[in-house]
XYZ file of N, CA and C in Angstrom:
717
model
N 0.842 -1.182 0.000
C 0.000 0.000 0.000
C 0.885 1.242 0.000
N 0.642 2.124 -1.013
C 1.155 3.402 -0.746
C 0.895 4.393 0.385
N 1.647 5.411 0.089
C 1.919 6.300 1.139
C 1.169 8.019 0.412
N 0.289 9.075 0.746
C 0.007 9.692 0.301
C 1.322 11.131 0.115
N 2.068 10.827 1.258
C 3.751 11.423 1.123
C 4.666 11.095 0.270
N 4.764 11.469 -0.445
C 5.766 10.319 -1.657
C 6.997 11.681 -1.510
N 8.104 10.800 -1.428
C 9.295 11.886 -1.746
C 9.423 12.330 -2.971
N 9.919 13.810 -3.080
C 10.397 14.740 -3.924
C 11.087 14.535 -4.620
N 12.401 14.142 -3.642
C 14.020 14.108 -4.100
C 14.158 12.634 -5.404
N 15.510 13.058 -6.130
C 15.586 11.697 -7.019
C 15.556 10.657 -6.014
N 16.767 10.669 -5.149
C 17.665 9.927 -4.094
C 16.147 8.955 -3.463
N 15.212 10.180 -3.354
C 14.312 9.253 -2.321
C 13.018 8.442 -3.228
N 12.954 8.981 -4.459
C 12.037 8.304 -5.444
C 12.562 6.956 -6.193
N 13.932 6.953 -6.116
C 14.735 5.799 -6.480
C 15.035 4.475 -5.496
N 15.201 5.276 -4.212
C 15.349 4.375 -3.256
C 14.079 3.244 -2.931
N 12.496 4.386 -2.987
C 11.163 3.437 -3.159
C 11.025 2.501 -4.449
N 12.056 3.031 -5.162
C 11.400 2.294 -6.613
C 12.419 1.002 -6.172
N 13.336 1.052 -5.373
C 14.465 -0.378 -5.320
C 13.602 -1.038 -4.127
N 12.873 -0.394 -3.049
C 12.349 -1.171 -2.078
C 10.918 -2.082 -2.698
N 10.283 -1.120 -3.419
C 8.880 -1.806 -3.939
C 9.592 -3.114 -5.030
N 10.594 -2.618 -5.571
C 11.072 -4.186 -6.728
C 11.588 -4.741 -5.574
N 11.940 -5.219 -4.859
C 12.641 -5.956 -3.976
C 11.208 -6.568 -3.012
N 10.438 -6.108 -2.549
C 9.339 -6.711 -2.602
C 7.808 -7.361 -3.147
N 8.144 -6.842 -4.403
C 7.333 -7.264 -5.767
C 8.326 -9.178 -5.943
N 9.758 -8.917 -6.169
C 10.296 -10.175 -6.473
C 10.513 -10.822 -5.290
N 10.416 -10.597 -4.077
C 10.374 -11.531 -2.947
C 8.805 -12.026 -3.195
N 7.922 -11.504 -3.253
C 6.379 -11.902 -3.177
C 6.457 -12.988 -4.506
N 6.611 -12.811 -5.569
C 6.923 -13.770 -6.425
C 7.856 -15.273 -6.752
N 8.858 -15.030 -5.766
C 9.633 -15.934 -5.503
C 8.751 -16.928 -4.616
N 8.293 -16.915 -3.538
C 7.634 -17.541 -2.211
C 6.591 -17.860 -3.035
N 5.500 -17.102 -3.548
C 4.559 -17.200 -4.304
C 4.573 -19.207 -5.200
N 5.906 -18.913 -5.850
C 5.936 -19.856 -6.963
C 6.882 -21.189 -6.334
N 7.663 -20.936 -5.594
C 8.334 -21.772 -4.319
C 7.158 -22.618 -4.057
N 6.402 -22.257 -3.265
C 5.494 -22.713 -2.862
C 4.102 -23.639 -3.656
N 3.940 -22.874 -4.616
C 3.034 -23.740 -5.091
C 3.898 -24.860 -5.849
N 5.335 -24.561 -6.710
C 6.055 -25.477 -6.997
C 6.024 -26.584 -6.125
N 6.165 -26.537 -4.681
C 6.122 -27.525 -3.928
C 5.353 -28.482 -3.126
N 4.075 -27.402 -3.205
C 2.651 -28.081 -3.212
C 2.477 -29.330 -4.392
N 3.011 -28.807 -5.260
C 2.450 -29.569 -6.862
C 3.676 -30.659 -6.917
N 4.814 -30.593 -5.956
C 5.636 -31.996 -5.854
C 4.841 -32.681 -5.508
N 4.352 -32.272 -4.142
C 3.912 -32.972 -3.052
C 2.954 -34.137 -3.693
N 1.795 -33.642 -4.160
C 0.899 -34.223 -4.516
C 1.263 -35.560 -5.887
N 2.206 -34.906 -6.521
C 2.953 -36.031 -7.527
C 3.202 -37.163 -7.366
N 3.262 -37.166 -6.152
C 4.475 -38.107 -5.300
C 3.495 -39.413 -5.746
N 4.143 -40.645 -5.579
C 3.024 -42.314 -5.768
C 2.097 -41.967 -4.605
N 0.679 -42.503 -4.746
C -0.248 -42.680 -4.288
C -0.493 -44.057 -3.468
N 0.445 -44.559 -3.167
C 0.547 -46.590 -3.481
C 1.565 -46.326 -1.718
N 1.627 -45.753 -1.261
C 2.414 -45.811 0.278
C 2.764 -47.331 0.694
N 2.594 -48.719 0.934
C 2.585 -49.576 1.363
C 1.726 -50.558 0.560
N 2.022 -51.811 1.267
C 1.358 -53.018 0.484
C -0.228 -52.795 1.099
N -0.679 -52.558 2.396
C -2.042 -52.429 2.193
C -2.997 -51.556 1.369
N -2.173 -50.029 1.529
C -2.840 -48.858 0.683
C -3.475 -49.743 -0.766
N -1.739 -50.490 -1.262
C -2.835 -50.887 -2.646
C -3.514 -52.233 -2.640
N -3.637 -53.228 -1.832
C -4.712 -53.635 -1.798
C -5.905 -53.480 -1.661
N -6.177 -52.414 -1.149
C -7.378 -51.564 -0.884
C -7.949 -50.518 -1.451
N -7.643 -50.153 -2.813
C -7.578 -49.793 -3.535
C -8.087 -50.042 -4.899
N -8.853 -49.559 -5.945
C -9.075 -50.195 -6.943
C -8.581 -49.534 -8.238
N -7.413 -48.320 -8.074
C -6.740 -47.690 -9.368
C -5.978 -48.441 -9.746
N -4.762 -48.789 -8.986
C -3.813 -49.062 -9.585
C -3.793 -50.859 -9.912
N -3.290 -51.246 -10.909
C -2.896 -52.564 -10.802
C -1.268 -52.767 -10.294
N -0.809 -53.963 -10.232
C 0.712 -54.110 -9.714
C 0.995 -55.358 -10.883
N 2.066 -55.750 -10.564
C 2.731 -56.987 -10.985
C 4.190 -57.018 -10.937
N 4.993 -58.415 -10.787
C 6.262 -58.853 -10.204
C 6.463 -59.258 -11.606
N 8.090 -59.781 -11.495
C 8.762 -60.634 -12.664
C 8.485 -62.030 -12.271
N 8.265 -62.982 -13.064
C 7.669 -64.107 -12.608
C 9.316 -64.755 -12.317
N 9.203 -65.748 -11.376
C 10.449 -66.579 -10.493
C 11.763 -65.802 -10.281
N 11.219 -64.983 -9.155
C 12.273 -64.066 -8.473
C 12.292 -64.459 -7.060
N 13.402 -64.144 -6.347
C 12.990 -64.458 -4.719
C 12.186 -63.249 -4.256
N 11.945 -62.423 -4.471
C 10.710 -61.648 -3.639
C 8.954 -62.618 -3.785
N 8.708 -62.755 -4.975
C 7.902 -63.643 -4.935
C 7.982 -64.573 -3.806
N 8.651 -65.619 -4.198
C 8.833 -66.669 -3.207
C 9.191 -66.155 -2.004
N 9.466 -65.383 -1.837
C 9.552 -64.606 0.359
C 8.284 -64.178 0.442
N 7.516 -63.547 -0.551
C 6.000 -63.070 -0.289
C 5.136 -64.382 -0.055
N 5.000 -65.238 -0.725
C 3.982 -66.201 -1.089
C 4.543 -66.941 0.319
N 5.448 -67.335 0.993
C 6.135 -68.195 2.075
C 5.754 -67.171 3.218
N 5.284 -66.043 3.148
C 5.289 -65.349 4.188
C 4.004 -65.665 5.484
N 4.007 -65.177 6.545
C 2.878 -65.513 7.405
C 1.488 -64.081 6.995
N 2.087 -62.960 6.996
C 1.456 -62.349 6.455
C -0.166 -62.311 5.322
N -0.946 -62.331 5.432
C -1.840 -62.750 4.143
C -1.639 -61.787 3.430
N -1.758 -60.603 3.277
C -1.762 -59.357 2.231
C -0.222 -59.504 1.587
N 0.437 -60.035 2.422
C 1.559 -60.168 1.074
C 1.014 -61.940 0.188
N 0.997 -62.291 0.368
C 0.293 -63.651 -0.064
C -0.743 -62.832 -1.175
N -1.748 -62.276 -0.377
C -2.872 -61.862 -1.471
C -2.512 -60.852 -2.995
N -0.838 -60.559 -2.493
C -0.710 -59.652 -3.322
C 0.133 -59.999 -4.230
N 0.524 -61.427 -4.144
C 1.328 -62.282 -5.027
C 0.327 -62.924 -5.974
N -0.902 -63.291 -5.382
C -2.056 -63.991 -6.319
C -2.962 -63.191 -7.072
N -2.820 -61.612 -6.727
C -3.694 -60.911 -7.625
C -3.021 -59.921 -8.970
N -1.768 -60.286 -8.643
C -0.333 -59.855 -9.588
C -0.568 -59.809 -11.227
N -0.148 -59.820 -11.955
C -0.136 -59.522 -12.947
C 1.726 -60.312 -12.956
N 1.919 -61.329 -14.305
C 3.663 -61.691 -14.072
C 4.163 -61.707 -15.365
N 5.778 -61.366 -15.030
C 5.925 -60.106 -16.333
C 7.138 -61.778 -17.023
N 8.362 -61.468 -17.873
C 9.331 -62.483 -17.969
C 10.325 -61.596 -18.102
N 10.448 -60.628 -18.536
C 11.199 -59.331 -18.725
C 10.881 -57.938 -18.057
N 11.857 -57.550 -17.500
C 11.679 -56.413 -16.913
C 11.339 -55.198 -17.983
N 11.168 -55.111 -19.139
C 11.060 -54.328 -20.232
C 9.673 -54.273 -20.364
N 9.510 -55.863 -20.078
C 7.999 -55.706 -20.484
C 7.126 -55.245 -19.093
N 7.967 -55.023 -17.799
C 7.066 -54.487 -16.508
C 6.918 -52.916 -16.719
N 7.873 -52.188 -17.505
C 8.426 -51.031 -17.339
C 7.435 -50.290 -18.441
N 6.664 -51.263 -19.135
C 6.521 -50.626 -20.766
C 4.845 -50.497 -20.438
N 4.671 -51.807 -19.347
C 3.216 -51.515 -18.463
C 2.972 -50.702 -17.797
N 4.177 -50.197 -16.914
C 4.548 -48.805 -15.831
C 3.952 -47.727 -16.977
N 4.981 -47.810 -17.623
C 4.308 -46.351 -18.677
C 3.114 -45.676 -19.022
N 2.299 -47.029 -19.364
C 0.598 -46.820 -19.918
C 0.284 -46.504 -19.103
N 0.345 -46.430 -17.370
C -0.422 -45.726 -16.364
C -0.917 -46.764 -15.635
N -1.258 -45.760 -14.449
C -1.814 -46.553 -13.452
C -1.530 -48.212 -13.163
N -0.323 -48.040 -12.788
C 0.241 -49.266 -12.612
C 1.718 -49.270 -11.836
N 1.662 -49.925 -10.822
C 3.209 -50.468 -10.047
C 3.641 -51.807 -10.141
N 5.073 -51.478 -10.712
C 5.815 -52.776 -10.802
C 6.552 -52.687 -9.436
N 6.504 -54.008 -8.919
C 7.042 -54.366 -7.290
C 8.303 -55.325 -7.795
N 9.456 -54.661 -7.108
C 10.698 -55.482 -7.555
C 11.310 -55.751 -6.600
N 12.616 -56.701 -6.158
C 13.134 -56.736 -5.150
C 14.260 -55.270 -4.768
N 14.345 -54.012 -5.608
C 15.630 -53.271 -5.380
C 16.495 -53.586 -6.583
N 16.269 -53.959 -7.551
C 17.385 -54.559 -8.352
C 18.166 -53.094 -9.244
N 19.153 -53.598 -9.664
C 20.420 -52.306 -10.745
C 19.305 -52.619 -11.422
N 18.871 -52.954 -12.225
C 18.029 -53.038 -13.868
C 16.777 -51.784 -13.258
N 15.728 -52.333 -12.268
C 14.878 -50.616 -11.743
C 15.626 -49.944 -11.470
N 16.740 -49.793 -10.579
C 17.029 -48.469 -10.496
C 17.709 -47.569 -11.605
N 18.264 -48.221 -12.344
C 18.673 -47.838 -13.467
C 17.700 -46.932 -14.360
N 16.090 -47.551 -14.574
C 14.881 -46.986 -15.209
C 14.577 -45.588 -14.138
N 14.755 -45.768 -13.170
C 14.351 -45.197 -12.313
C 15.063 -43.443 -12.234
N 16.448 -44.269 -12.338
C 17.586 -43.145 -13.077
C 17.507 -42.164 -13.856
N 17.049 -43.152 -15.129
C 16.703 -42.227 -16.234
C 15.207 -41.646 -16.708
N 14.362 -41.765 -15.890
C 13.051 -41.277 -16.153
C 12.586 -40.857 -15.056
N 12.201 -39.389 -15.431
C 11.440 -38.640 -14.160
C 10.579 -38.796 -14.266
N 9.773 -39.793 -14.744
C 8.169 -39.901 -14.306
C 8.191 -40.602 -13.811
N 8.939 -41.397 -13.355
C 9.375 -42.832 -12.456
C 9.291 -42.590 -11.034
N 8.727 -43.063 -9.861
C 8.346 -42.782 -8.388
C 8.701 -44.094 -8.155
N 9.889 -44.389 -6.782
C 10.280 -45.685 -6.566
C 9.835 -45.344 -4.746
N 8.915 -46.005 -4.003
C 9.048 -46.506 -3.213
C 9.387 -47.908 -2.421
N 9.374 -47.830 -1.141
C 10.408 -49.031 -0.740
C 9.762 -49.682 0.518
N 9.221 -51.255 0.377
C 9.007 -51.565 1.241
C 10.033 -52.245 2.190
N 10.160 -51.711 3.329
C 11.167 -52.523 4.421
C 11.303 -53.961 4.882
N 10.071 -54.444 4.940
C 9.824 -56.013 4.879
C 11.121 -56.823 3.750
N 11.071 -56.591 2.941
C 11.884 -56.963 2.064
C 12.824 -56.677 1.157
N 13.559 -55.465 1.727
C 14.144 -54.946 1.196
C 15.673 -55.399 1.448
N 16.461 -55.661 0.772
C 17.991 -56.164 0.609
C 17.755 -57.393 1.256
N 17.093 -58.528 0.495
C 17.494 -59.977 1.171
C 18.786 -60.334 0.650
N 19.499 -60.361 1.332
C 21.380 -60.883 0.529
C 21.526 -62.352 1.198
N 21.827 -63.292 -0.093
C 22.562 -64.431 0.355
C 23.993 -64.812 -0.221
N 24.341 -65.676 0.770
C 25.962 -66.484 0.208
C 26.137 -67.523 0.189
N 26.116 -67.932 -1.249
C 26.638 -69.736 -1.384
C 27.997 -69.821 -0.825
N 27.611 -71.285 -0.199
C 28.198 -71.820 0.660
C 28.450 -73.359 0.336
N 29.812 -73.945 0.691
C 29.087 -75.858 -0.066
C 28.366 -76.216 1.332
N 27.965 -77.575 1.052
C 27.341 -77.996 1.876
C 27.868 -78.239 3.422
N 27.651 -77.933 4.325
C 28.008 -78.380 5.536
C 29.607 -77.385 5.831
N 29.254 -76.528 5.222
C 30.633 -75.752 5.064
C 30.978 -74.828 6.729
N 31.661 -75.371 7.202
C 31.962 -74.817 8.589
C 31.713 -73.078 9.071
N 31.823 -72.666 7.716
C 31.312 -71.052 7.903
C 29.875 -70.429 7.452
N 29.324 -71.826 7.733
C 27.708 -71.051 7.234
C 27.266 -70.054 8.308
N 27.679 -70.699 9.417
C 26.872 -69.888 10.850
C 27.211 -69.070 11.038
N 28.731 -68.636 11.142
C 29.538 -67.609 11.123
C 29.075 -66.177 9.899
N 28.892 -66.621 8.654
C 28.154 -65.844 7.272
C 26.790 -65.287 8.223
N 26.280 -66.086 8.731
C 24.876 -65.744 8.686
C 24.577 -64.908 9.679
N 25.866 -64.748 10.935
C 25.266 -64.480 12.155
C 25.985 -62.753 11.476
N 27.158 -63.209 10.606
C 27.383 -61.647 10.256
C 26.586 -60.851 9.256
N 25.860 -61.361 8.527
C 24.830 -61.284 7.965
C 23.647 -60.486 8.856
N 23.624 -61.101 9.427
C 22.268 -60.648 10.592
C 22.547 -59.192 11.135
N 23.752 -58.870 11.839
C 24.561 -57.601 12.479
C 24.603 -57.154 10.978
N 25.087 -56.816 10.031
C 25.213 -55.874 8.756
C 23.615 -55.751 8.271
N 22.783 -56.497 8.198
C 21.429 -55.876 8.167
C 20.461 -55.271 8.746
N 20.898 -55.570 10.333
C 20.552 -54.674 11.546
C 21.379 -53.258 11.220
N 22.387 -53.443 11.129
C 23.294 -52.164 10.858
C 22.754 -50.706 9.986
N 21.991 -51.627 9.195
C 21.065 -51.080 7.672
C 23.031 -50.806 6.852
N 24.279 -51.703 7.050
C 25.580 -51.360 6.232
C 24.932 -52.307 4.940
N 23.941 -52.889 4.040
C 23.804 -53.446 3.022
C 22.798 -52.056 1.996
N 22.472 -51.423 3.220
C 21.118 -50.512 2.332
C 22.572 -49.646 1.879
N 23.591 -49.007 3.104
C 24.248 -48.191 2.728
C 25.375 -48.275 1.395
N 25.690 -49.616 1.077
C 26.431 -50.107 -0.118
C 25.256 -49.624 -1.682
N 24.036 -50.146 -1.311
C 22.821 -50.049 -2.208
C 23.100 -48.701 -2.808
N 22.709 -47.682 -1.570
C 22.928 -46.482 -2.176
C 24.126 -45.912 -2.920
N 25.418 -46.375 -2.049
C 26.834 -45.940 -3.066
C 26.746 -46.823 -4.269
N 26.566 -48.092 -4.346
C 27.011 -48.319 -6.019
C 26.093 -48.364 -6.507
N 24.759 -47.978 -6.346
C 23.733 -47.600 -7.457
C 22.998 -46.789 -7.078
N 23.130 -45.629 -6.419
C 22.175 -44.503 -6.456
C 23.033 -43.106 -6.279
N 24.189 -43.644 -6.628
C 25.192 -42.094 -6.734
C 25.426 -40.968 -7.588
N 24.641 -41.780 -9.373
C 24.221 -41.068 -9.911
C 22.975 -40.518 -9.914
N 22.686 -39.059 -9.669
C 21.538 -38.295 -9.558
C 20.471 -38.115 -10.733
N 19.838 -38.427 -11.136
C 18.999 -38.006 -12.245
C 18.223 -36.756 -12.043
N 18.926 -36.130 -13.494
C 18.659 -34.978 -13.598
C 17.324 -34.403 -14.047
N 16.890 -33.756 -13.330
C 15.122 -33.919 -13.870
C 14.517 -32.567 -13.839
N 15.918 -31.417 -13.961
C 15.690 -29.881 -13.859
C 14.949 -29.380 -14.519
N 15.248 -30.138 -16.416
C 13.987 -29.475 -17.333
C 12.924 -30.348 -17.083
N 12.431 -30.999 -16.544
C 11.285 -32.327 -16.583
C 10.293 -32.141 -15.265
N 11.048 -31.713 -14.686
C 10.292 -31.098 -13.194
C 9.311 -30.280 -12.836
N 7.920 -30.267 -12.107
C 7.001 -29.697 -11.998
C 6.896 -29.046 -10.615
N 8.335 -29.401 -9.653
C 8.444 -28.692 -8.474
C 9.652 -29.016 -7.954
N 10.176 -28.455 -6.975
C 11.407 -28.441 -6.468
C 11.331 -28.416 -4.755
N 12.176 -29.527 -3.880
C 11.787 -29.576 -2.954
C 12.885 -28.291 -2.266
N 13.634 -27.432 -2.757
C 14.987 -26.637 -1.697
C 14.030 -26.067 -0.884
N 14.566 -25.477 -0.169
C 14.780 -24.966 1.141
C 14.204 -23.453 0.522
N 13.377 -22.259 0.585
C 13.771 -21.119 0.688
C 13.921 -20.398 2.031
N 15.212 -20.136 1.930
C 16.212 -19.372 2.526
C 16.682 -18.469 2.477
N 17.660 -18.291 3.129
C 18.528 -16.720 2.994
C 19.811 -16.981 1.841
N 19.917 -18.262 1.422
C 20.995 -18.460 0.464
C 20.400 -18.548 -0.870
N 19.025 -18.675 -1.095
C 18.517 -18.689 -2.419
C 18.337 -17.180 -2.590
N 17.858 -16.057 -1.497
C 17.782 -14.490 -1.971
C 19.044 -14.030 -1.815
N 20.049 -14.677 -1.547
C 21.357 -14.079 -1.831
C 21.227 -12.608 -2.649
N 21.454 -13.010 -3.749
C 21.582 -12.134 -5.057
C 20.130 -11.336 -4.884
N 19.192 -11.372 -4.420
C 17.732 -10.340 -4.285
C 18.406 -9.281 -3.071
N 18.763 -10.133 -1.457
C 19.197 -8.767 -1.209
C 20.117 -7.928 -1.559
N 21.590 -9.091 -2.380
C 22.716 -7.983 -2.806
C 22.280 -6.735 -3.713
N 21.041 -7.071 -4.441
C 20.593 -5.672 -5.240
C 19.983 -4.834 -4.377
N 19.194 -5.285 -3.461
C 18.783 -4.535 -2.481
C 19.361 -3.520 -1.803
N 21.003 -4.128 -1.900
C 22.167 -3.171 -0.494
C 22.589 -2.495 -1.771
N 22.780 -2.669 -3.387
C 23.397 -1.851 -4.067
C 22.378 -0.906 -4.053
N 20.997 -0.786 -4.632
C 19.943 0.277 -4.633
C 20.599 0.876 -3.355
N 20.597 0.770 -2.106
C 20.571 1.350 -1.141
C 21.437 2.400 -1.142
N 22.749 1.742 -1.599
C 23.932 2.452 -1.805
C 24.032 3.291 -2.927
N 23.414 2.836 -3.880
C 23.037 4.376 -5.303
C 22.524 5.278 -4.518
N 21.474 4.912 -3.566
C 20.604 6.146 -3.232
C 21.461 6.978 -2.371
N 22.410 6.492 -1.592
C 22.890 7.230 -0.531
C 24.055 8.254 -1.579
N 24.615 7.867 -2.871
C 25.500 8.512 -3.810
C 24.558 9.432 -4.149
N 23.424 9.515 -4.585
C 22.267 10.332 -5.467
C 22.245 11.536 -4.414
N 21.810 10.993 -3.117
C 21.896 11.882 -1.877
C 23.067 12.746 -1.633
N 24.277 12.451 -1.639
C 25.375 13.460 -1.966
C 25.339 14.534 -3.031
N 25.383 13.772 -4.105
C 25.155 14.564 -5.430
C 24.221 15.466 -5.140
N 23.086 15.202 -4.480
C 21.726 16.029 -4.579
C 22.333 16.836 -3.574
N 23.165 16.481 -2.214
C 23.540 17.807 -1.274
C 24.438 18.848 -1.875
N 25.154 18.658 -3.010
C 26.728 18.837 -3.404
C 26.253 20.107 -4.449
N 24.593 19.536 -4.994
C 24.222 20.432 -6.422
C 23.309 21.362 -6.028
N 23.119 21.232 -4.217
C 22.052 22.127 -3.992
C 22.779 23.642 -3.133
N 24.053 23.099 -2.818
C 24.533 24.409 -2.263
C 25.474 24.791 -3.338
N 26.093 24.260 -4.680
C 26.618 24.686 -5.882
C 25.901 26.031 -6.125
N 23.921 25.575 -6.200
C 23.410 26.519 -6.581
C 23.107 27.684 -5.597
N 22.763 27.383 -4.562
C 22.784 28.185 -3.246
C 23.902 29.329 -3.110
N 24.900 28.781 -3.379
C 26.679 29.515 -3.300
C 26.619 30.966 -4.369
N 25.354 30.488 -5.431
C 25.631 31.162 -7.056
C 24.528 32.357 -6.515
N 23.307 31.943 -5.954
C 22.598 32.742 -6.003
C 22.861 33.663 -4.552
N 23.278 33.366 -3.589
C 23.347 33.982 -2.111
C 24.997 34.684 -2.824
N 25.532 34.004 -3.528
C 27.105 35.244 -3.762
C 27.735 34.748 -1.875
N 27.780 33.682 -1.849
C 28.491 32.940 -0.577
C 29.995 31.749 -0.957
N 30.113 31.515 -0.489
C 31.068 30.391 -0.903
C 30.957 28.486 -0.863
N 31.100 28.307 -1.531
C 30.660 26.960 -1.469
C 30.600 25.809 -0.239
N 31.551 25.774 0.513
C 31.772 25.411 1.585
C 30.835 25.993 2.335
N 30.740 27.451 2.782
C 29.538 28.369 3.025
C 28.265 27.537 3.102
N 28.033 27.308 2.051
C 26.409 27.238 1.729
C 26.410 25.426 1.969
N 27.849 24.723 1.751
C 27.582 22.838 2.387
C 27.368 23.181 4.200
N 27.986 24.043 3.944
C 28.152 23.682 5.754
C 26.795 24.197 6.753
N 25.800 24.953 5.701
C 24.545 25.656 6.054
C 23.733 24.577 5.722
């Protein structure tokens, strides 16, 4: 809202014109921040857990047929993982799960493998959530009766408590970032004081023109003062 006082001077008509742009582009920034991030939000998979989509009637799912996630689901005590192995959809190629992903409304359930994350990599329309139940089953052949099975397994047990198998997951296959800057419909950063960086540095330069304009304007007003009073220049700064 304006002011019915508006300054005279350049110094002070310049200085409002740097404060009103400096809050015209802060209001616009937050403005679009925000709804940018509203409109992530909502992007996000709809499919949270194995019950959400059983209960559910949008989406379909389906596995690669004879994988061990299957067989840990179907062996499980659980029924909804059971129920969700028998109402599946089963693929033979992961090309052909990915090419179903596409047409819509549809989740392919995998164990974590390089081949999804890889798709996952390269396509930003791609949403990977992760169920914990089964996530990084790791085994080690062993021969039979091999004196270090127990020993494997009990260290096995401590490195998956550890979550040190998720943390390998992430370094050798999720270190490359997919870039999804032009493809993106929102951005989760932070606004901060490091994204208006550069909004207030124009802010402190306006400030600082105005305070130069303000000299100039003291410097040109006793120039003329000096001419017409027949005083001396210094005279008429120091009045």
């Amino acid at each position: 809202q304006g002011s019915d006082a508006l300054p005279r001077s350049v110094s002070g008509r310049f200085l409002l014109f740097v404060w009103w742009l400096f809050i015209m582009i802060l209001s616009t920034l937050y403005t679009a921040n925000l709804t940018a991030y509203l409109t992530l939000e909502q992007s996000d998979a709809g499919v949270p857990n194995v019950e959400a989509l059983l209960t559910q009637d949008e989406y379909k799912w389906g596995f690669l047929s004879s994988v061990a996630l299957v067989s840990s689901m179907e062996s499980s005590d659980d029924r909804d993982y059971i129920d969700l192995v028998e109402r599946a959809e089963k693929f033979e190629l992961i090309e052909e799960a990915m090419a179903r992903v596409n047409e819509g409304m549809f989740v392919f359930i995998d164990g974590n493998s390089a081949e999804l994350i890889s798709y996952v990599n390269t396509d930003c329309s791609l949403v990977m959530n992760y169920m914990n139940e089964f996530y990084n089953q790791w085994g080690f052949g062993t021969q039979m009766k091999s004196p270090y099975r127990e020993a494997i397994n009990k260290r096995f047990l401590v490195y998956r408590e550890e979550g040190w198998f998720v943390e390998l997951t992430n370094k050798w296959l999720k270190d490359e970032k997919r870039d999804c800057s032009k493809q993106s419909i929102g951005s989760k950063s932070k606004f901060d004081i490091y994204v208006l960086r550069g909004l207030f540095t124009i802010l402190g330069i306006g400030v600082g023109f105005s305070l130069v304009i303000v000299v100039v304007e003291i410097l040109h007003a006793s120039f003329i003062d000096s001419r017409l009073s027949g005083s001396s220049f210094f005279g008429s700064l120091k009045r």
